[in-house]
């Protein structure tokens, strides 16, 4: 049975995207990892939740109750097709490298193959981590206390070959465990329309 919140989320995800909204979404999806995470999505989330920017590089935001926030984002993309058996497949492979051709909608999130990896999660640097999955049609936002991060399904306490165990971790989100995140850490759904409006507000404030 769908409750009102789930019904509203489905309505958000099914709304036709305006060209100017699509242009902003496409720009964010095409931006390099560090650029879209630190320079685009972090300011958007700070604005939306009325968080302040911290004075150090140890974390990404601080809320009104002085809790330190870490912000992580991951694009939901189908994997690259590795093996090319013909010239046509090789040529088509260049088109497939465009992230826009690999995006999937949230409604396909339980069925399509993808691997979203939330990396470099330093549990001793924040009180809560906000992590977001960027789908074709919406953004799903999740939140977890630092003490509960190690309970996240697929959590690994090591990120990188030279990292000390427990210092910096990561976890992968796939179609097989998406429901776990929805059941345990789901915060809200954000539309690309909302992102577009925030981007414009931030641009006009500068």
PDB file of C-alpha atoms in Angstrom:
ATOM      1  CA  UNK A   1       0.000   0.000   0.000  1.00  0.00           C
ATOM      2  CA  UNK A   2       1.333   3.440  -0.913  1.00  0.00           C
ATOM      3  CA  UNK A   3       1.238   6.076   1.791  1.00  0.00           C
ATOM      4  CA  UNK A   4       1.010   9.800   1.003  1.00  0.00           C
ATOM      5  CA  UNK A   5       4.788  10.283   1.138  1.00  0.00           C
ATOM      6  CA  UNK A   6       5.431   7.496  -1.365  1.00  0.00           C
ATOM      7  CA  UNK A   7       2.646   8.765  -3.633  1.00  0.00           C
ATOM      8  CA  UNK A   8       4.145  12.255  -3.591  1.00  0.00           C
ATOM      9  CA  UNK A   9       7.559  10.813  -4.422  1.00  0.00           C
ATOM     10  CA  UNK A  10       6.145   8.942  -7.410  1.00  0.00           C
ATOM     11  CA  UNK A  11       4.478  12.130  -8.614  1.00  0.00           C
ATOM     12  CA  UNK A  12       7.782  13.974  -8.283  1.00  0.00           C
ATOM     13  CA  UNK A  13       9.638  11.354 -10.297  1.00  0.00           C
ATOM     14  CA  UNK A  14       7.075  11.198 -13.113  1.00  0.00           C
ATOM     15  CA  UNK A  15       6.923  14.951 -13.772  1.00  0.00           C
ATOM     16  CA  UNK A  16       8.045  15.990 -17.262  1.00  0.00           C
ATOM     17  CA  UNK A  17      11.396  17.784 -17.117  1.00  0.00           C
ATOM     18  CA  UNK A  18      11.629  21.288 -18.585  1.00  0.00           C
ATOM     19  CA  UNK A  19      14.537  21.919 -21.040  1.00  0.00           C
ATOM     20  CA  UNK A  20      16.308  24.350 -18.698  1.00  0.00           C
ATOM     21  CA  UNK A  21      16.035  21.849 -15.841  1.00  0.00           C
ATOM     22  CA  UNK A  22      17.368  19.056 -18.054  1.00  0.00           C
ATOM     23  CA  UNK A  23      20.320  21.247 -19.031  1.00  0.00           C
ATOM     24  CA  UNK A  24      21.283  21.720 -15.372  1.00  0.00           C
ATOM     25  CA  UNK A  25      20.845  18.014 -14.636  1.00  0.00           C
ATOM     26  CA  UNK A  26      22.949  17.050 -17.664  1.00  0.00           C
ATOM     27  CA  UNK A  27      25.668  19.508 -16.666  1.00  0.00           C
ATOM     28  CA  UNK A  28      25.866  18.049 -13.167  1.00  0.00           C
ATOM     29  CA  UNK A  29      25.924  14.481 -14.471  1.00  0.00           C
ATOM     30  CA  UNK A  30      28.675  15.293 -16.969  1.00  0.00           C
ATOM     31  CA  UNK A  31      30.820  17.212 -14.476  1.00  0.00           C
ATOM     32  CA  UNK A  32      33.959  15.453 -13.132  1.00  0.00           C
ATOM     33  CA  UNK A  33      33.592  13.674  -9.807  1.00  0.00           C
ATOM     34  CA  UNK A  34      35.257  16.241  -7.569  1.00  0.00           C
ATOM     35  CA  UNK A  35      33.661  19.178  -9.396  1.00  0.00           C
ATOM     36  CA  UNK A  36      30.065  17.985  -9.136  1.00  0.00           C
ATOM     37  CA  UNK A  37      30.515  16.774  -5.568  1.00  0.00           C
ATOM     38  CA  UNK A  38      32.419  19.615  -3.901  1.00  0.00           C
ATOM     39  CA  UNK A  39      31.588  22.617  -6.070  1.00  0.00           C
ATOM     40  CA  UNK A  40      27.994  21.850  -7.055  1.00  0.00           C
ATOM     41  CA  UNK A  41      26.151  19.367  -4.856  1.00  0.00           C
ATOM     42  CA  UNK A  42      27.642  20.398  -1.503  1.00  0.00           C
ATOM     43  CA  UNK A  43      26.494  24.044  -1.835  1.00  0.00           C
ATOM     44  CA  UNK A  44      23.082  22.817  -3.007  1.00  0.00           C
ATOM     45  CA  UNK A  45      22.591  20.642   0.077  1.00  0.00           C
ATOM     46  CA  UNK A  46      23.901  23.338   2.428  1.00  0.00           C
ATOM     47  CA  UNK A  47      21.363  25.764   0.985  1.00  0.00           C
ATOM     48  CA  UNK A  48      18.475  23.303   1.062  1.00  0.00           C
ATOM     49  CA  UNK A  49      18.982  22.275   4.685  1.00  0.00           C
ATOM     50  CA  UNK A  50      20.213  25.663   5.908  1.00  0.00           C
ATOM     51  CA  UNK A  51      23.588  24.298   6.922  1.00  0.00           C
ATOM     52  CA  UNK A  52      26.700  26.408   7.264  1.00  0.00           C
ATOM     53  CA  UNK A  53      30.034  25.761   5.612  1.00  0.00           C
ATOM     54  CA  UNK A  54      32.709  24.637   8.061  1.00  0.00           C
ATOM     55  CA  UNK A  55      36.021  26.438   8.516  1.00  0.00           C
ATOM     56  CA  UNK A  56      38.106  23.298   7.875  1.00  0.00           C
ATOM     57  CA  UNK A  57      38.418  20.678   5.159  1.00  0.00           C
ATOM     58  CA  UNK A  58      37.630  17.878   7.619  1.00  0.00           C
ATOM     59  CA  UNK A  59      33.880  17.957   6.911  1.00  0.00           C
ATOM     60  CA  UNK A  60      31.409  19.603   4.556  1.00  0.00           C
ATOM     61  CA  UNK A  61      28.823  21.377   6.708  1.00  0.00           C
ATOM     62  CA  UNK A  62      27.557  22.092  10.201  1.00  0.00           C
ATOM     63  CA  UNK A  63      23.877  22.279  11.108  1.00  0.00           C
ATOM     64  CA  UNK A  64      22.160  24.611  13.570  1.00  0.00           C
ATOM     65  CA  UNK A  65      22.539  22.032  16.363  1.00  0.00           C
ATOM     66  CA  UNK A  66      26.313  21.999  15.707  1.00  0.00           C
ATOM     67  CA  UNK A  67      26.368  18.494  14.252  1.00  0.00           C
ATOM     68  CA  UNK A  68      29.132  18.060  11.683  1.00  0.00           C
ATOM     69  CA  UNK A  69      27.931  16.795   8.310  1.00  0.00           C
ATOM     70  CA  UNK A  70      29.669  14.862   5.570  1.00  0.00           C
ATOM     71  CA  UNK A  71      28.092  15.061   2.099  1.00  0.00           C
ATOM     72  CA  UNK A  72      28.586  12.282  -0.441  1.00  0.00           C
ATOM     73  CA  UNK A  73      27.018  11.919  -3.873  1.00  0.00           C
ATOM     74  CA  UNK A  74      27.064   9.106  -6.398  1.00  0.00           C
ATOM     75  CA  UNK A  75      25.752   8.975  -9.965  1.00  0.00           C
ATOM     76  CA  UNK A  76      23.524   6.017 -10.791  1.00  0.00           C
ATOM     77  CA  UNK A  77      24.884   4.744 -14.120  1.00  0.00           C
ATOM     78  CA  UNK A  78      24.808   1.458 -15.968  1.00  0.00           C
ATOM     79  CA  UNK A  79      28.277  -0.112 -16.275  1.00  0.00           C
ATOM     80  CA  UNK A  80      30.491   0.282 -19.334  1.00  0.00           C
ATOM     81  CA  UNK A  81      30.340  -2.557 -21.823  1.00  0.00           C
ATOM     82  CA  UNK A  82      33.920  -3.755 -21.757  1.00  0.00           C
ATOM     83  CA  UNK A  83      34.167  -6.289 -24.573  1.00  0.00           C
ATOM     84  CA  UNK A  84      34.026  -5.064 -28.194  1.00  0.00           C
ATOM     85  CA  UNK A  85      33.718  -7.800 -30.797  1.00  0.00           C
ATOM     86  CA  UNK A  86      33.165  -5.724 -33.958  1.00  0.00           C
ATOM     87  CA  UNK A  87      34.040  -2.341 -35.434  1.00  0.00           C
ATOM     88  CA  UNK A  88      30.430  -1.202 -35.000  1.00  0.00           C
ATOM     89  CA  UNK A  89      30.472  -2.123 -31.316  1.00  0.00           C
ATOM     90  CA  UNK A  90      33.756  -0.279 -30.892  1.00  0.00           C
ATOM     91  CA  UNK A  91      32.327   2.864 -32.531  1.00  0.00           C
ATOM     92  CA  UNK A  92      29.106   2.632 -30.508  1.00  0.00           C
ATOM     93  CA  UNK A  93      31.226   2.244 -27.384  1.00  0.00           C
ATOM     94  CA  UNK A  94      32.352   5.861 -27.650  1.00  0.00           C
ATOM     95  CA  UNK A  95      28.722   6.995 -27.559  1.00  0.00           C
ATOM     96  CA  UNK A  96      28.082   4.778 -24.557  1.00  0.00           C
ATOM     97  CA  UNK A  97      30.839   6.547 -22.615  1.00  0.00           C
ATOM     98  CA  UNK A  98      28.601   9.603 -22.372  1.00  0.00           C
ATOM     99  CA  UNK A  99      27.056   9.375 -18.899  1.00  0.00           C
ATOM    100  CA  UNK A 100      23.722  10.646 -20.227  1.00  0.00           C
ATOM    101  CA  UNK A 101      23.311   7.424 -22.210  1.00  0.00           C
ATOM    102  CA  UNK A 102      23.971   5.385 -19.067  1.00  0.00           C
ATOM    103  CA  UNK A 103      21.586   7.063 -16.610  1.00  0.00           C
ATOM    104  CA  UNK A 104      18.667   5.114 -15.186  1.00  0.00           C
ATOM    105  CA  UNK A 105      15.453   6.190 -13.498  1.00  0.00           C
ATOM    106  CA  UNK A 106      14.644   5.412  -9.884  1.00  0.00           C
ATOM    107  CA  UNK A 107      11.849   3.075 -10.961  1.00  0.00           C
ATOM    108  CA  UNK A 108      14.516   0.895 -12.625  1.00  0.00           C
ATOM    109  CA  UNK A 109      16.751   0.986  -9.567  1.00  0.00           C
ATOM    110  CA  UNK A 110      15.667  -2.445  -8.347  1.00  0.00           C
ATOM    111  CA  UNK A 111      16.142  -4.129 -11.724  1.00  0.00           C
ATOM    112  CA  UNK A 112      18.931  -2.468 -13.739  1.00  0.00           C
ATOM    113  CA  UNK A 113      22.606  -3.229 -13.227  1.00  0.00           C
ATOM    114  CA  UNK A 114      24.664  -0.413 -11.692  1.00  0.00           C
ATOM    115  CA  UNK A 115      27.279   0.044  -9.001  1.00  0.00           C
ATOM    116  CA  UNK A 116      27.249   3.269  -6.996  1.00  0.00           C
ATOM    117  CA  UNK A 117      30.251   3.503  -4.734  1.00  0.00           C
ATOM    118  CA  UNK A 118      30.262   5.932  -1.795  1.00  0.00           C
ATOM    119  CA  UNK A 119      33.954   6.419  -1.065  1.00  0.00           C
ATOM    120  CA  UNK A 120      36.369   8.028   1.356  1.00  0.00           C
ATOM    121  CA  UNK A 121      33.965   8.014   4.310  1.00  0.00           C
ATOM    122  CA  UNK A 122      35.987   9.164   7.323  1.00  0.00           C
ATOM    123  CA  UNK A 123      33.774   8.285  10.292  1.00  0.00           C
ATOM    124  CA  UNK A 124      35.859  10.208  12.839  1.00  0.00           C
ATOM    125  CA  UNK A 125      35.399  13.488  10.936  1.00  0.00           C
ATOM    126  CA  UNK A 126      31.609  13.905  11.174  1.00  0.00           C
ATOM    127  CA  UNK A 127      28.496  13.264  13.250  1.00  0.00           C
ATOM    128  CA  UNK A 128      26.233  12.387  10.332  1.00  0.00           C
ATOM    129  CA  UNK A 129      26.800  11.489   6.689  1.00  0.00           C
ATOM    130  CA  UNK A 130      24.320  12.523   4.025  1.00  0.00           C
ATOM    131  CA  UNK A 131      24.638  10.476   0.862  1.00  0.00           C
ATOM    132  CA  UNK A 132      22.670  10.999  -2.329  1.00  0.00           C
ATOM    133  CA  UNK A 133      21.990   8.871  -5.383  1.00  0.00           C
ATOM    134  CA  UNK A 134      21.620  10.881  -8.586  1.00  0.00           C
ATOM    135  CA  UNK A 135      19.084   9.146 -10.827  1.00  0.00           C
ATOM    136  CA  UNK A 136      17.864  10.205 -14.245  1.00  0.00           C
ATOM    137  CA  UNK A 137      14.573  11.506 -12.859  1.00  0.00           C
ATOM    138  CA  UNK A 138      15.285  12.441  -9.232  1.00  0.00           C
ATOM    139  CA  UNK A 139      17.765  12.406  -6.368  1.00  0.00           C
ATOM    140  CA  UNK A 140      17.306  10.038  -3.446  1.00  0.00           C
ATOM    141  CA  UNK A 141      18.801  11.384  -0.218  1.00  0.00           C
ATOM    142  CA  UNK A 142      19.886   9.246   2.725  1.00  0.00           C
ATOM    143  CA  UNK A 143      21.357  10.067   6.133  1.00  0.00           C
ATOM    144  CA  UNK A 144      23.195   8.014   8.727  1.00  0.00           C
ATOM    145  CA  UNK A 145      24.859   8.702  12.091  1.00  0.00           C
ATOM    146  CA  UNK A 146      28.620   8.129  12.209  1.00  0.00           C
ATOM    147  CA  UNK A 147      28.166   5.385  14.845  1.00  0.00           C
ATOM    148  CA  UNK A 148      25.895   3.449  12.482  1.00  0.00           C
ATOM    149  CA  UNK A 149      27.971   3.730   9.312  1.00  0.00           C
ATOM    150  CA  UNK A 150      29.699   0.395   9.904  1.00  0.00           C
ATOM    151  CA  UNK A 151      26.249  -1.253   9.882  1.00  0.00           C
ATOM    152  CA  UNK A 152      25.584  -0.160   6.303  1.00  0.00           C
ATOM    153  CA  UNK A 153      25.273  -3.157   4.009  1.00  0.00           C
ATOM    154  CA  UNK A 154      28.461  -3.736   1.952  1.00  0.00           C
ATOM    155  CA  UNK A 155      30.464  -1.453   4.263  1.00  0.00           C
ATOM    156  CA  UNK A 156      34.222  -1.823   3.999  1.00  0.00           C
ATOM    157  CA  UNK A 157      36.390  -0.178   6.657  1.00  0.00           C
ATOM    158  CA  UNK A 158      39.162   0.444   4.184  1.00  0.00           C
ATOM    159  CA  UNK A 159      39.291   2.721   1.132  1.00  0.00           C
ATOM    160  CA  UNK A 160      42.456   2.458  -0.870  1.00  0.00           C
ATOM    161  CA  UNK A 161      45.362   0.055  -0.582  1.00  0.00           C
ATOM    162  CA  UNK A 162      47.356   2.237   1.807  1.00  0.00           C
ATOM    163  CA  UNK A 163      44.536   3.350   4.092  1.00  0.00           C
ATOM    164  CA  UNK A 164      44.592   2.232   7.702  1.00  0.00           C
ATOM    165  CA  UNK A 165      41.742  -0.126   8.564  1.00  0.00           C
ATOM    166  CA  UNK A 166      38.769   1.836   9.945  1.00  0.00           C
ATOM    167  CA  UNK A 167      40.235   5.232   9.029  1.00  0.00           C
ATOM    168  CA  UNK A 168      38.415   5.697   5.741  1.00  0.00           C
ATOM    169  CA  UNK A 169      35.734   3.395   4.383  1.00  0.00           C
ATOM    170  CA  UNK A 170      33.351   2.884   1.503  1.00  0.00           C
ATOM    171  CA  UNK A 171      30.190   1.041   0.525  1.00  0.00           C
ATOM    172  CA  UNK A 172      28.592   0.049  -2.766  1.00  0.00           C
ATOM    173  CA  UNK A 173      24.904   0.493  -3.547  1.00  0.00           C
ATOM    174  CA  UNK A 174      23.451  -1.938  -6.079  1.00  0.00           C
ATOM    175  CA  UNK A 175      20.032  -3.109  -7.199  1.00  0.00           C
ATOM    176  CA  UNK A 176      20.339  -5.971  -4.721  1.00  0.00           C
ATOM    177  CA  UNK A 177      20.703  -3.712  -1.667  1.00  0.00           C
ATOM    178  CA  UNK A 178      18.942  -0.485  -2.704  1.00  0.00           C
ATOM    179  CA  UNK A 179      15.889  -1.455  -0.673  1.00  0.00           C
ATOM    180  CA  UNK A 180      18.029  -1.732   2.479  1.00  0.00           C
ATOM    181  CA  UNK A 181      19.010   1.922   2.142  1.00  0.00           C
ATOM    182  CA  UNK A 182      15.405   2.935   1.486  1.00  0.00           C
ATOM    183  CA  UNK A 183      14.214   1.012   4.537  1.00  0.00           C
ATOM    184  CA  UNK A 184      16.946   2.175   6.928  1.00  0.00           C
ATOM    185  CA  UNK A 185      18.480   5.522   5.917  1.00  0.00           C
ATOM    186  CA  UNK A 186      16.054   7.208   3.510  1.00  0.00           C
ATOM    187  CA  UNK A 187      15.598  10.942   4.136  1.00  0.00           C
ATOM    188  CA  UNK A 188      13.712  12.345   1.150  1.00  0.00           C
ATOM    189  CA  UNK A 189      13.360  12.658  -2.623  1.00  0.00           C
ATOM    190  CA  UNK A 190      14.595  15.800  -4.368  1.00  0.00           C
ATOM    191  CA  UNK A 191      13.484  16.625  -7.898  1.00  0.00           C
ATOM    192  CA  UNK A 192      15.778  18.056 -10.537  1.00  0.00           C
ATOM    193  CA  UNK A 193      13.345  20.970 -10.664  1.00  0.00           C
ATOM    194  CA  UNK A 194      14.233  21.740  -7.043  1.00  0.00           C
ATOM    195  CA  UNK A 195      17.939  21.482  -7.883  1.00  0.00           C
ATOM    196  CA  UNK A 196      17.466  23.891 -10.786  1.00  0.00           C
ATOM    197  CA  UNK A 197      15.708  26.410  -8.523  1.00  0.00           C
ATOM    198  CA  UNK A 198      18.451  26.203  -5.879  1.00  0.00           C
ATOM    199  CA  UNK A 199      21.189  26.614  -8.490  1.00  0.00           C
ATOM    200  CA  UNK A 200      19.468  29.775  -9.704  1.00  0.00           C
ATOM    201  CA  UNK A 201      19.052  31.139  -6.169  1.00  0.00           C
ATOM    202  CA  UNK A 202      22.697  30.493  -5.349  1.00  0.00           C
ATOM    203  CA  UNK A 203      23.747  32.143  -8.612  1.00  0.00           C
ATOM    204  CA  UNK A 204      21.629  35.232  -7.929  1.00  0.00           C
ATOM    205  CA  UNK A 205      23.028  35.536  -4.406  1.00  0.00           C
ATOM    206  CA  UNK A 206      26.593  35.759  -5.697  1.00  0.00           C
TER     207      UNK A 206
END
